[in-house]
Amino acid sequence: METTQEKARVDVRIEPLRGLPLALEVVGGIGRTLGLTLLWGLEIVRDAYFRRLDRFNVRPRHKRASAFPPGQPKKQRTTAPR
């Protein structure tokens, strides 16, 4: 038992942006561009910093670093199930 359904035809209309929506799109694009430029600039500074450390032969710390602070861990409170 085959059923064939035809898809309804959809008319697509492209309307040009005008006024406030156009201004918001332009400002959003400029903001994204400036944000990426800032990130790329910070990446360049970070790379230069680490290259300088390599050039001065600065080695990483000898003591192993830990993600946990020193001392006794705090006791975890458990909440009663509702």
PDB file of N, CA, C and O in Angstrom:
ATOM      1  N   MET A   1       0.841  -1.174   0.000  1.00  0.00           N
ATOM      2  CA  MET A   1       0.000   0.000   0.000  1.00  0.00           C
ATOM      3  C   MET A   1       0.891   1.244   0.000  1.00  0.00           C
ATOM      4  O   MET A   1       1.488   1.585   1.005  1.00  0.00           O
ATOM      5  N   GLU A   2       1.016   1.826  -1.131  1.00  0.00           N
ATOM      6  CA  GLU A   2       1.873   2.995  -1.256  1.00  0.00           C
ATOM      7  C   GLU A   2       1.045   4.269  -1.212  1.00  0.00           C
ATOM      8  O   GLU A   2       0.001   4.359  -1.829  1.00  0.00           O
ATOM      9  N   THR A   3       1.559   5.205  -0.448  1.00  0.00           N
ATOM     10  CA  THR A   3       0.911   6.519  -0.418  1.00  0.00           C
ATOM     11  C   THR A   3       1.935   7.542  -0.875  1.00  0.00           C
ATOM     12  O   THR A   3       3.049   7.574  -0.384  1.00  0.00           O
ATOM     13  N   THR A   4       1.577   8.278  -1.827  1.00  0.00           N
ATOM     14  CA  THR A   4       2.475   9.335  -2.300  1.00  0.00           C
ATOM     15  C   THR A   4       1.878  10.681  -1.913  1.00  0.00           C
ATOM     16  O   THR A   4       0.696  10.931  -2.110  1.00  0.00           O
ATOM     17  N   GLN A   5       2.723  11.461  -1.315  1.00  0.00           N
ATOM     18  CA  GLN A   5       2.279  12.796  -0.919  1.00  0.00           C
ATOM     19  C   GLN A   5       3.144  13.816  -1.636  1.00  0.00           C
ATOM     20  O   GLN A   5       4.374  13.703  -1.633  1.00  0.00           O
ATOM     21  N   GLU A   6       2.514  14.738  -2.246  1.00  0.00           N
ATOM     22  CA  GLU A   6       3.263  15.802  -2.890  1.00  0.00           C
ATOM     23  C   GLU A   6       3.554  16.887  -1.862  1.00  0.00           C
ATOM     24  O   GLU A   6       2.702  17.225  -1.058  1.00  0.00           O
ATOM     25  N   LYS A   7       4.759  17.376  -1.915  1.00  0.00           N
ATOM     26  CA  LYS A   7       5.124  18.453  -0.999  1.00  0.00           C
ATOM     27  C   LYS A   7       4.500  19.749  -1.489  1.00  0.00           C
ATOM     28  O   LYS A   7       4.463  20.015  -2.686  1.00  0.00           O
ATOM     29  N   ALA A   8       4.013  20.499  -0.550  1.00  0.00           N
ATOM     30  CA  ALA A   8       3.424  21.788  -0.905  1.00  0.00           C
ATOM     31  C   ALA A   8       4.507  22.717  -1.423  1.00  0.00           C
ATOM     32  O   ALA A   8       5.621  22.756  -0.896  1.00  0.00           O
ATOM     33  N   ARG A   9       4.195  23.455  -2.437  1.00  0.00           N
ATOM     34  CA  ARG A   9       5.164  24.379  -3.010  1.00  0.00           C
ATOM     35  C   ARG A   9       5.277  25.615  -2.118  1.00  0.00           C
ATOM     36  O   ARG A   9       4.275  26.181  -1.700  1.00  0.00           O
ATOM     37  N   VAL A  10       6.501  25.990  -1.838  1.00  0.00           N
ATOM     38  CA  VAL A  10       6.751  27.140  -0.978  1.00  0.00           C
ATOM     39  C   VAL A  10       7.409  28.234  -1.810  1.00  0.00           C
ATOM     40  O   VAL A  10       8.431  28.008  -2.454  1.00  0.00           O
ATOM     41  N   ASP A  11       6.803  29.385  -1.806  1.00  0.00           N
ATOM     42  CA  ASP A  11       7.386  30.521  -2.503  1.00  0.00           C
ATOM     43  C   ASP A  11       8.365  31.225  -1.566  1.00  0.00           C
ATOM     44  O   ASP A  11       8.013  31.580  -0.445  1.00  0.00           O
ATOM     45  N   VAL A  12       9.569  31.398  -2.040  1.00  0.00           N
ATOM     46  CA  VAL A  12      10.601  32.048  -1.236  1.00  0.00           C
ATOM     47  C   VAL A  12      10.784  33.461  -1.768  1.00  0.00           C
ATOM     48  O   VAL A  12      11.057  33.674  -2.947  1.00  0.00           O
ATOM     49  N   ARG A  13      10.617  34.416  -0.860  1.00  0.00           N
ATOM     50  CA  ARG A  13      10.828  35.815  -1.224  1.00  0.00           C
ATOM     51  C   ARG A  13      11.991  36.363  -0.406  1.00  0.00           C
ATOM     52  O   ARG A  13      12.006  36.224   0.813  1.00  0.00           O
ATOM     53  N   ILE A  14      12.937  36.941  -1.061  1.00  0.00           N
ATOM     54  CA  ILE A  14      14.073  37.561  -0.375  1.00  0.00           C
ATOM     55  C   ILE A  14      13.809  39.055  -0.335  1.00  0.00           C
ATOM     56  O   ILE A  14      13.742  39.717  -1.368  1.00  0.00           O
ATOM     57  N   GLU A  15      13.669  39.546   0.888  1.00  0.00           N
ATOM     58  CA  GLU A  15      13.416  40.971   1.055  1.00  0.00           C
ATOM     59  C   GLU A  15      14.682  41.647   1.577  1.00  0.00           C
ATOM     60  O   GLU A  15      15.275  41.173   2.549  1.00  0.00           O
ATOM     61  N   PRO A  16      15.112  42.719   0.949  1.00  0.00           N
ATOM     62  CA  PRO A  16      16.318  43.398   1.422  1.00  0.00           C
ATOM     63  C   PRO A  16      16.076  44.052   2.785  1.00  0.00           C
ATOM     64  O   PRO A  16      14.976  44.502   3.094  1.00  0.00           O
ATOM     65  N   LEU A  17      17.142  44.048   3.604  1.00  0.00           N
ATOM     66  CA  LEU A  17      17.045  44.694   4.909  1.00  0.00           C
ATOM     67  C   LEU A  17      17.114  46.203   4.739  1.00  0.00           C
ATOM     68  O   LEU A  17      17.858  46.727   3.914  1.00  0.00           O
ATOM     69  N   ARG A  18      16.343  46.877   5.546  1.00  0.00           N
ATOM     70  CA  ARG A  18      16.351  48.341   5.514  1.00  0.00           C
ATOM     71  C   ARG A  18      16.234  48.851   6.948  1.00  0.00           C
ATOM     72  O   ARG A  18      15.663  48.189   7.808  1.00  0.00           O
ATOM     73  N   GLY A  19      16.778  49.998   7.175  1.00  0.00           N
ATOM     74  CA  GLY A  19      16.591  50.683   8.445  1.00  0.00           C
ATOM     75  C   GLY A  19      17.305  50.019   9.602  1.00  0.00           C
ATOM     76  O   GLY A  19      18.469  49.650   9.514  1.00  0.00           O
ATOM     77  N   LEU A  20      16.593  49.829  10.713  1.00  0.00           N
ATOM     78  CA  LEU A  20      17.175  49.306  11.948  1.00  0.00           C
ATOM     79  C   LEU A  20      17.705  47.881  11.807  1.00  0.00           C
ATOM     80  O   LEU A  20      18.812  47.600  12.274  1.00  0.00           O
ATOM     81  N   PRO A  21      16.975  46.940  11.171  1.00  0.00           N
ATOM     82  CA  PRO A  21      17.554  45.594  11.032  1.00  0.00           C
ATOM     83  C   PRO A  21      18.870  45.588  10.257  1.00  0.00           C
ATOM     84  O   PRO A  21      19.790  44.849  10.600  1.00  0.00           O
ATOM     85  N   LEU A  22      18.989  46.422   9.244  1.00  0.00           N
ATOM     86  CA  LEU A  22      20.240  46.522   8.487  1.00  0.00           C
ATOM     87  C   LEU A  22      21.355  47.057   9.379  1.00  0.00           C
ATOM     88  O   LEU A  22      22.471  46.519   9.394  1.00  0.00           O
ATOM     89  N   ALA A  23      21.051  48.097  10.144  1.00  0.00           N
ATOM     90  CA  ALA A  23      22.060  48.683  11.031  1.00  0.00           C
ATOM     91  C   ALA A  23      22.510  47.665  12.078  1.00  0.00           C
ATOM     92  O   ALA A  23      23.703  47.564  12.390  1.00  0.00           O
ATOM     93  N   LEU A  24      21.572  46.881  12.626  1.00  0.00           N
ATOM     94  CA  LEU A  24      21.928  45.874  13.637  1.00  0.00           C
ATOM     95  C   LEU A  24      22.810  44.781  13.035  1.00  0.00           C
ATOM     96  O   LEU A  24      23.751  44.313  13.688  1.00  0.00           O
ATOM     97  N   GLU A  25      22.541  44.360  11.821  1.00  0.00           N
ATOM     98  CA  GLU A  25      23.370  43.354  11.163  1.00  0.00           C
ATOM     99  C   GLU A  25      24.786  43.884  10.924  1.00  0.00           C
ATOM    100  O   GLU A  25      25.768  43.175  11.130  1.00  0.00           O
ATOM    101  N   VAL A  26      24.892  45.140  10.483  1.00  0.00           N
ATOM    102  CA  VAL A  26      26.205  45.737  10.225  1.00  0.00           C
ATOM    103  C   VAL A  26      26.989  45.873  11.526  1.00  0.00           C
ATOM    104  O   VAL A  26      28.176  45.516  11.592  1.00  0.00           O
ATOM    105  N   VAL A  27      26.333  46.358  12.580  1.00  0.00           N
ATOM    106  CA  VAL A  27      27.013  46.517  13.872  1.00  0.00           C
ATOM    107  C   VAL A  27      27.431  45.155  14.423  1.00  0.00           C
ATOM    108  O   VAL A  27      28.524  44.998  14.975  1.00  0.00           O
ATOM    109  N   GLY A  28      26.572  44.144  14.269  1.00  0.00           N
ATOM    110  CA  GLY A  28      26.922  42.800  14.724  1.00  0.00           C
ATOM    111  C   GLY A  28      28.127  42.248  13.986  1.00  0.00           C
ATOM    112  O   GLY A  28      29.007  41.625  14.586  1.00  0.00           O
ATOM    113  N   GLY A  29      28.190  42.474  12.673  1.00  0.00           N
ATOM    114  CA  GLY A  29      29.340  42.017  11.897  1.00  0.00           C
ATOM    115  C   GLY A  29      30.622  42.720  12.305  1.00  0.00           C
ATOM    116  O   GLY A  29      31.686  42.100  12.408  1.00  0.00           O
ATOM    117  N   ILE A  30      30.528  44.018  12.550  1.00  0.00           N
ATOM    118  CA  ILE A  30      31.711  44.773  12.993  1.00  0.00           C
ATOM    119  C   ILE A  30      32.157  44.275  14.365  1.00  0.00           C
ATOM    120  O   ILE A  30      33.352  44.116  14.621  1.00  0.00           O
ATOM    121  N   GLY A  31      31.208  43.995  15.249  1.00  0.00           N
ATOM    122  CA  GLY A  31      31.548  43.492  16.580  1.00  0.00           C
ATOM    123  C   GLY A  31      32.246  42.148  16.529  1.00  0.00           C
ATOM    124  O   GLY A  31      33.229  41.913  17.236  1.00  0.00           O
ATOM    125  N   ARG A  32      31.736  41.252  15.685  1.00  0.00           N
ATOM    126  CA  ARG A  32      32.387  39.941  15.544  1.00  0.00           C
ATOM    127  C   ARG A  32      33.802  40.088  14.979  1.00  0.00           C
ATOM    128  O   ARG A  32      34.733  39.405  15.422  1.00  0.00           O
ATOM    129  N   THR A  33      33.953  40.972  14.010  1.00  0.00           N
ATOM    130  CA  THR A  33      35.272  41.187  13.409  1.00  0.00           C
ATOM    131  C   THR A  33      36.253  41.735  14.448  1.00  0.00           C
ATOM    132  O   THR A  33      37.396  41.266  14.537  1.00  0.00           O
ATOM    133  N   LEU A  34      35.803  42.703  15.239  1.00  0.00           N
ATOM    134  CA  LEU A  34      36.694  43.268  16.270  1.00  0.00           C
ATOM    135  C   LEU A  34      37.032  42.235  17.336  1.00  0.00           C
ATOM    136  O   LEU A  34      38.156  42.182  17.840  1.00  0.00           O
ATOM    137  N   GLY A  35      36.067  41.392  17.692  1.00  0.00           N
ATOM    138  CA  GLY A  35      36.323  40.346  18.686  1.00  0.00           C
ATOM    139  C   GLY A  35      37.363  39.356  18.205  1.00  0.00           C
ATOM    140  O   GLY A  35      38.286  38.980  18.943  1.00  0.00           O
ATOM    141  N   LEU A  36      37.236  38.919  16.950  1.00  0.00           N
ATOM    142  CA  LEU A  36      38.226  37.990  16.402  1.00  0.00           C
ATOM    143  C   LEU A  36      39.591  38.647  16.276  1.00  0.00           C
ATOM    144  O   LEU A  36      40.630  38.021  16.518  1.00  0.00           O
ATOM    145  N   THR A  37      39.607  39.925  15.913  1.00  0.00           N
ATOM    146  CA  THR A  37      40.876  40.647  15.819  1.00  0.00           C
ATOM    147  C   THR A  37      41.552  40.715  17.179  1.00  0.00           C
ATOM    148  O   THR A  37      42.768  40.521  17.296  1.00  0.00           O
ATOM    149  N   LEU A  38      40.771  40.966  18.223  1.00  0.00           N
ATOM    150  CA  LEU A  38      41.331  41.001  19.579  1.00  0.00           C
ATOM    151  C   LEU A  38      41.891  39.641  19.963  1.00  0.00           C
ATOM    152  O   LEU A  38      42.995  39.541  20.515  1.00  0.00           O
ATOM    153  N   LEU A  39      41.149  38.568  19.684  1.00  0.00           N
ATOM    154  CA  LEU A  39      41.642  37.232  20.020  1.00  0.00           C
ATOM    155  C   LEU A  39      42.928  36.907  19.266  1.00  0.00           C
ATOM    156  O   LEU A  39      43.865  36.347  19.834  1.00  0.00           O
ATOM    157  N   TRP A  40      42.983  37.245  17.980  1.00  0.00           N
ATOM    158  CA  TRP A  40      44.193  36.987  17.209  1.00  0.00           C
ATOM    159  C   TRP A  40      45.362  37.806  17.744  1.00  0.00           C
ATOM    160  O   TRP A  40      46.494  37.328  17.795  1.00  0.00           O
ATOM    161  N   GLY A  41      45.105  39.046  18.143  1.00  0.00           N
ATOM    162  CA  GLY A  41      46.163  39.876  18.718  1.00  0.00           C
ATOM    163  C   GLY A  41      46.694  39.287  20.017  1.00  0.00           C
ATOM    164  O   GLY A  41      47.907  39.247  20.248  1.00  0.00           O
ATOM    165  N   LEU A  42      45.786  38.809  20.859  1.00  0.00           N
ATOM    166  CA  LEU A  42      46.223  38.187  22.113  1.00  0.00           C
ATOM    167  C   LEU A  42      47.005  36.900  21.846  1.00  0.00           C
ATOM    168  O   LEU A  42      47.959  36.582  22.561  1.00  0.00           O
ATOM    169  N   GLU A  43      46.613  36.169  20.830  1.00  0.00           N
ATOM    170  CA  GLU A  43      47.343  34.953  20.451  1.00  0.00           C
ATOM    171  C   GLU A  43      48.765  35.288  20.010  1.00  0.00           C
ATOM    172  O   GLU A  43      49.719  34.602  20.361  1.00  0.00           O
ATOM    173  N   ILE A  44      48.919  36.373  19.251  1.00  0.00           N
ATOM    174  CA  ILE A  44      50.246  36.801  18.803  1.00  0.00           C
ATOM    175  C   ILE A  44      51.111  37.184  19.998  1.00  0.00           C
ATOM    176  O   ILE A  44      52.287  36.813  20.082  1.00  0.00           O
ATOM    177  N   VAL A  45      50.539  37.908  20.964  1.00  0.00           N
ATOM    178  CA  VAL A  45      51.288  38.312  22.155  1.00  0.00           C
ATOM    179  C   VAL A  45      51.687  37.081  22.965  1.00  0.00           C
ATOM    180  O   VAL A  45      52.826  36.969  23.438  1.00  0.00           O
ATOM    181  N   ARG A  46      50.770  36.121  23.107  1.00  0.00           N
ATOM    182  CA  ARG A  46      51.076  34.906  23.876  1.00  0.00           C
ATOM    183  C   ARG A  46      52.198  34.112  23.211  1.00  0.00           C
ATOM    184  O   ARG A  46      53.129  33.650  23.881  1.00  0.00           O
ATOM    185  N   ASP A  47      52.134  33.977  21.889  1.00  0.00           N
ATOM    186  CA  ASP A  47      53.184  33.250  21.181  1.00  0.00           C
ATOM    187  C   ASP A  47      54.535  33.944  21.339  1.00  0.00           C
ATOM    188  O   ASP A  47      55.561  33.289  21.551  1.00  0.00           O
ATOM    189  N   ALA A  48      54.544  35.261  21.248  1.00  0.00           N
ATOM    190  CA  ALA A  48      55.800  36.007  21.404  1.00  0.00           C
ATOM    191  C   ALA A  48      56.353  35.836  22.817  1.00  0.00           C
ATOM    192  O   ALA A  48      57.567  35.689  23.001  1.00  0.00           O
ATOM    193  N   TYR A  49      55.484  35.828  23.816  1.00  0.00           N
ATOM    194  CA  TYR A  49      55.916  35.655  25.209  1.00  0.00           C
ATOM    195  C   TYR A  49      56.586  34.293  25.393  1.00  0.00           C
ATOM    196  O   TYR A  49      57.670  34.187  25.976  1.00  0.00           O
ATOM    197  N   PHE A  50      55.949  33.241  24.887  1.00  0.00           N
ATOM    198  CA  PHE A  50      56.529  31.911  25.065  1.00  0.00           C
ATOM    199  C   PHE A  50      57.789  31.723  24.228  1.00  0.00           C
ATOM    200  O   PHE A  50      58.711  31.019  24.640  1.00  0.00           O
ATOM    201  N   ARG A  51      57.870  32.367  23.059  1.00  0.00           N
ATOM    202  CA  ARG A  51      59.113  32.316  22.291  1.00  0.00           C
ATOM    203  C   ARG A  51      60.250  32.990  23.046  1.00  0.00           C
ATOM    204  O   ARG A  51      61.383  32.520  23.039  1.00  0.00           O
ATOM    205  N   ARG A  52      59.929  34.118  23.706  1.00  0.00           N
ATOM    206  CA  ARG A  52      60.951  34.814  24.483  1.00  0.00           C
ATOM    207  C   ARG A  52      61.415  33.949  25.659  1.00  0.00           C
ATOM    208  O   ARG A  52      62.605  33.895  25.965  1.00  0.00           O
ATOM    209  N   LEU A  53      60.480  33.270  26.326  1.00  0.00           N
ATOM    210  CA  LEU A  53      60.875  32.368  27.414  1.00  0.00           C
ATOM    211  C   LEU A  53      61.789  31.259  26.894  1.00  0.00           C
ATOM    212  O   LEU A  53      62.767  30.886  27.551  1.00  0.00           O
ATOM    213  N   ASP A  54      61.485  30.722  25.709  1.00  0.00           N
ATOM    214  CA  ASP A  54      62.347  29.697  25.123  1.00  0.00           C
ATOM    215  C   ASP A  54      63.723  30.265  24.793  1.00  0.00           C
ATOM    216  O   ASP A  54      64.745  29.612  25.017  1.00  0.00           O
ATOM    217  N   ARG A  55      63.752  31.487  24.279  1.00  0.00           N
ATOM    218  CA  ARG A  55      65.025  32.093  23.913  1.00  0.00           C
ATOM    219  C   ARG A  55      65.895  32.331  25.146  1.00  0.00           C
ATOM    220  O   ARG A  55      67.108  32.157  25.106  1.00  0.00           O
ATOM    221  N   PHE A  56      65.280  32.728  26.271  1.00  0.00           N
ATOM    222  CA  PHE A  56      66.032  32.951  27.508  1.00  0.00           C
ATOM    223  C   PHE A  56      66.276  31.658  28.274  1.00  0.00           C
ATOM    224  O   PHE A  56      66.824  31.676  29.372  1.00  0.00           O
ATOM    225  N   ASN A  57      65.851  30.546  27.703  1.00  0.00           N
ATOM    226  CA  ASN A  57      66.071  29.230  28.277  1.00  0.00           C
ATOM    227  C   ASN A  57      65.424  29.088  29.655  1.00  0.00           C
ATOM    228  O   ASN A  57      65.992  28.492  30.563  1.00  0.00           O
ATOM    229  N   VAL A  58      64.230  29.645  29.815  1.00  0.00           N
ATOM    230  CA  VAL A  58      63.499  29.526  31.070  1.00  0.00           C
ATOM    231  C   VAL A  58      62.744  28.199  31.026  1.00  0.00           C
ATOM    232  O   VAL A  58      61.974  27.939  30.103  1.00  0.00           O
ATOM    233  N   ARG A  59      63.010  27.367  32.005  1.00  0.00           N
ATOM    234  CA  ARG A  59      62.390  26.050  32.049  1.00  0.00           C
ATOM    235  C   ARG A  59      61.151  26.071  32.927  1.00  0.00           C
ATOM    236  O   ARG A  59      61.029  26.914  33.836  1.00  0.00           O
ATOM    237  N   PRO A  60      60.251  25.144  32.707  1.00  0.00           N
ATOM    238  CA  PRO A  60      59.068  25.076  33.569  1.00  0.00           C
ATOM    239  C   PRO A  60      59.461  24.720  34.998  1.00  0.00           C
ATOM    240  O   PRO A  60      60.565  24.252  35.249  1.00  0.00           O
ATOM    241  N   ARG A  61      58.524  24.902  35.907  1.00  0.00           N
ATOM    242  CA  ARG A  61      58.833  24.659  37.322  1.00  0.00           C
ATOM    243  C   ARG A  61      59.220  23.202  37.554  1.00  0.00           C
ATOM    244  O   ARG A  61      58.749  22.302  36.879  1.00  0.00           O
ATOM    245  N   HIS A  62      60.092  23.003  38.547  1.00  0.00           N
ATOM    246  CA  HIS A  62      60.562  21.656  38.863  1.00  0.00           C
ATOM    247  C   HIS A  62      59.542  20.914  39.715  1.00  0.00           C
ATOM    248  O   HIS A  62      59.407  19.710  39.610  1.00  0.00           O
ATOM    249  N   LYS A  63      58.869  21.659  40.575  1.00  0.00           N
ATOM    250  CA  LYS A  63      57.881  21.044  41.454  1.00  0.00           C
ATOM    251  C   LYS A  63      56.618  20.775  40.653  1.00  0.00           C
ATOM    252  O   LYS A  63      56.159  21.623  39.895  1.00  0.00           O
ATOM    253  N   ARG A  64      56.041  19.602  40.831  1.00  0.00           N
ATOM    254  CA  ARG A  64      54.830  19.272  40.089  1.00  0.00           C
ATOM    255  C   ARG A  64      53.676  20.129  40.560  1.00  0.00           C
ATOM    256  O   ARG A  64      53.476  20.322  41.741  1.00  0.00           O
ATOM    257  N   ALA A  65      52.948  20.623  39.646  1.00  0.00           N
ATOM    258  CA  ALA A  65      51.789  21.450  39.970  1.00  0.00           C
ATOM    259  C   ALA A  65      50.582  20.553  40.177  1.00  0.00           C
ATOM    260  O   ALA A  65      50.483  19.460  39.623  1.00  0.00           O
ATOM    261  N   SER A  66      49.653  21.020  41.004  1.00  0.00           N
ATOM    262  CA  SER A  66      48.458  20.248  41.290  1.00  0.00           C
ATOM    263  C   SER A  66      47.233  21.122  41.064  1.00  0.00           C
ATOM    264  O   SER A  66      47.252  22.328  41.292  1.00  0.00           O
ATOM    265  N   ALA A  67      46.175  20.498  40.633  1.00  0.00           N
ATOM    266  CA  ALA A  67      44.930  21.226  40.439  1.00  0.00           C
ATOM    267  C   ALA A  67      44.201  21.445  41.757  1.00  0.00           C
ATOM    268  O   ALA A  67      43.255  22.221  41.836  1.00  0.00           O
ATOM    269  N   PHE A  68      44.640  20.737  42.809  1.00  0.00           N
ATOM    270  CA  PHE A  68      43.975  20.822  44.103  1.00  0.00           C
ATOM    271  C   PHE A  68      44.804  21.658  45.067  1.00  0.00           C
ATOM    272  O   PHE A  68      46.027  21.549  45.103  1.00  0.00           O
ATOM    273  N   PRO A  69      44.156  22.492  45.893  1.00  0.00           N
ATOM    274  CA  PRO A  69      44.911  23.311  46.855  1.00  0.00           C
ATOM    275  C   PRO A  69      45.475  22.434  47.968  1.00  0.00           C
ATOM    276  O   PRO A  69      44.970  21.343  48.231  1.00  0.00           O
ATOM    277  N   PRO A  70      46.543  22.917  48.626  1.00  0.00           N
ATOM    278  CA  PRO A  70      47.132  22.128  49.700  1.00  0.00           C
ATOM    279  C   PRO A  70      46.211  22.086  50.921  1.00  0.00           C
ATOM    280  O   PRO A  70      45.339  22.928  51.100  1.00  0.00           O
ATOM    281  N   GLY A  71      46.423  21.085  51.754  1.00  0.00           N
ATOM    282  CA  GLY A  71      45.641  20.964  52.980  1.00  0.00           C
ATOM    283  C   GLY A  71      44.612  19.856  52.879  1.00  0.00           C
ATOM    284  O   GLY A  71      44.506  19.142  51.888  1.00  0.00           O
ATOM    285  N   GLN A  72      43.859  19.730  53.972  1.00  0.00           N
ATOM    286  CA  GLN A  72      42.838  18.695  54.023  1.00  0.00           C
ATOM    287  C   GLN A  72      41.635  19.093  53.177  1.00  0.00           C
ATOM    288  O   GLN A  72      41.225  20.247  53.203  1.00  0.00           O
ATOM    289  N   PRO A  73      41.061  18.136  52.457  1.00  0.00           N
ATOM    290  CA  PRO A  73      39.861  18.477  51.682  1.00  0.00           C
ATOM    291  C   PRO A  73      38.675  18.716  52.594  1.00  0.00           C
ATOM    292  O   PRO A  73      38.574  18.137  53.679  1.00  0.00           O
ATOM    293  N   LYS A  74      37.799  19.604  52.175  1.00  0.00           N
ATOM    294  CA  LYS A  74      36.599  19.883  52.966  1.00  0.00           C
ATOM    295  C   LYS A  74      35.635  18.714  52.862  1.00  0.00           C
ATOM    296  O   LYS A  74      35.551  18.052  51.833  1.00  0.00           O
ATOM    297  N   LYS A  75      34.897  18.485  53.920  1.00  0.00           N
ATOM    298  CA  LYS A  75      33.905  17.414  53.896  1.00  0.00           C
ATOM    299  C   LYS A  75      32.730  17.866  53.035  1.00  0.00           C
ATOM    300  O   LYS A  75      32.264  18.993  53.138  1.00  0.00           O
ATOM    301  N   GLN A  76      32.253  16.956  52.214  1.00  0.00           N
ATOM    302  CA  GLN A  76      31.137  17.253  51.332  1.00  0.00           C
ATOM    303  C   GLN A  76      29.829  17.015  52.058  1.00  0.00           C
ATOM    304  O   GLN A  76      29.645  15.996  52.707  1.00  0.00           O
ATOM    305  N   ARG A  77      28.938  17.987  51.961  1.00  0.00           N
ATOM    306  CA  ARG A  77      27.606  17.801  52.534  1.00  0.00           C
ATOM    307  C   ARG A  77      26.752  17.037  51.546  1.00  0.00           C
ATOM    308  O   ARG A  77      26.783  17.306  50.347  1.00  0.00           O
ATOM    309  N   THR A  78      25.999  16.113  52.031  1.00  0.00           N
ATOM    310  CA  THR A  78      25.076  15.395  51.158  1.00  0.00           C
ATOM    311  C   THR A  78      23.672  15.869  51.465  1.00  0.00           C
ATOM    312  O   THR A  78      23.304  16.032  52.626  1.00  0.00           O
ATOM    313  N   THR A  79      22.904  16.087  50.433  1.00  0.00           N
ATOM    314  CA  THR A  79      21.540  16.523  50.634  1.00  0.00           C
ATOM    315  C   THR A  79      20.621  15.317  50.578  1.00  0.00           C
ATOM    316  O   THR A  79      20.867  14.367  49.821  1.00  0.00           O
ATOM    317  N   ALA A  80      19.586  15.354  51.371  1.00  0.00           N
ATOM    318  CA  ALA A  80      18.631  14.247  51.406  1.00  0.00           C
ATOM    319  C   ALA A  80      17.798  14.246  50.140  1.00  0.00           C
ATOM    320  O   ALA A  80      17.411  15.316  49.647  1.00  0.00           O
ATOM    321  N   PRO A  81      17.511  13.074  49.572  1.00  0.00           N
ATOM    322  CA  PRO A  81      16.667  13.041  48.371  1.00  0.00           C
ATOM    323  C   PRO A  81      15.245  13.487  48.679  1.00  0.00           C
ATOM    324  O   PRO A  81      14.735  13.243  49.764  1.00  0.00           O
ATOM    325  N   ARG A  82      14.670  14.151  47.752  1.00  0.00           N
ATOM    326  CA  ARG A  82      13.307  14.660  47.967  1.00  0.00           C
ATOM    327  C   ARG A  82      12.277  13.691  47.499  1.00  0.00           C
ATOM    328  O   ARG A  82      12.339  12.941  46.663  1.00  0.00           O
TER     329      ARG A  82
END
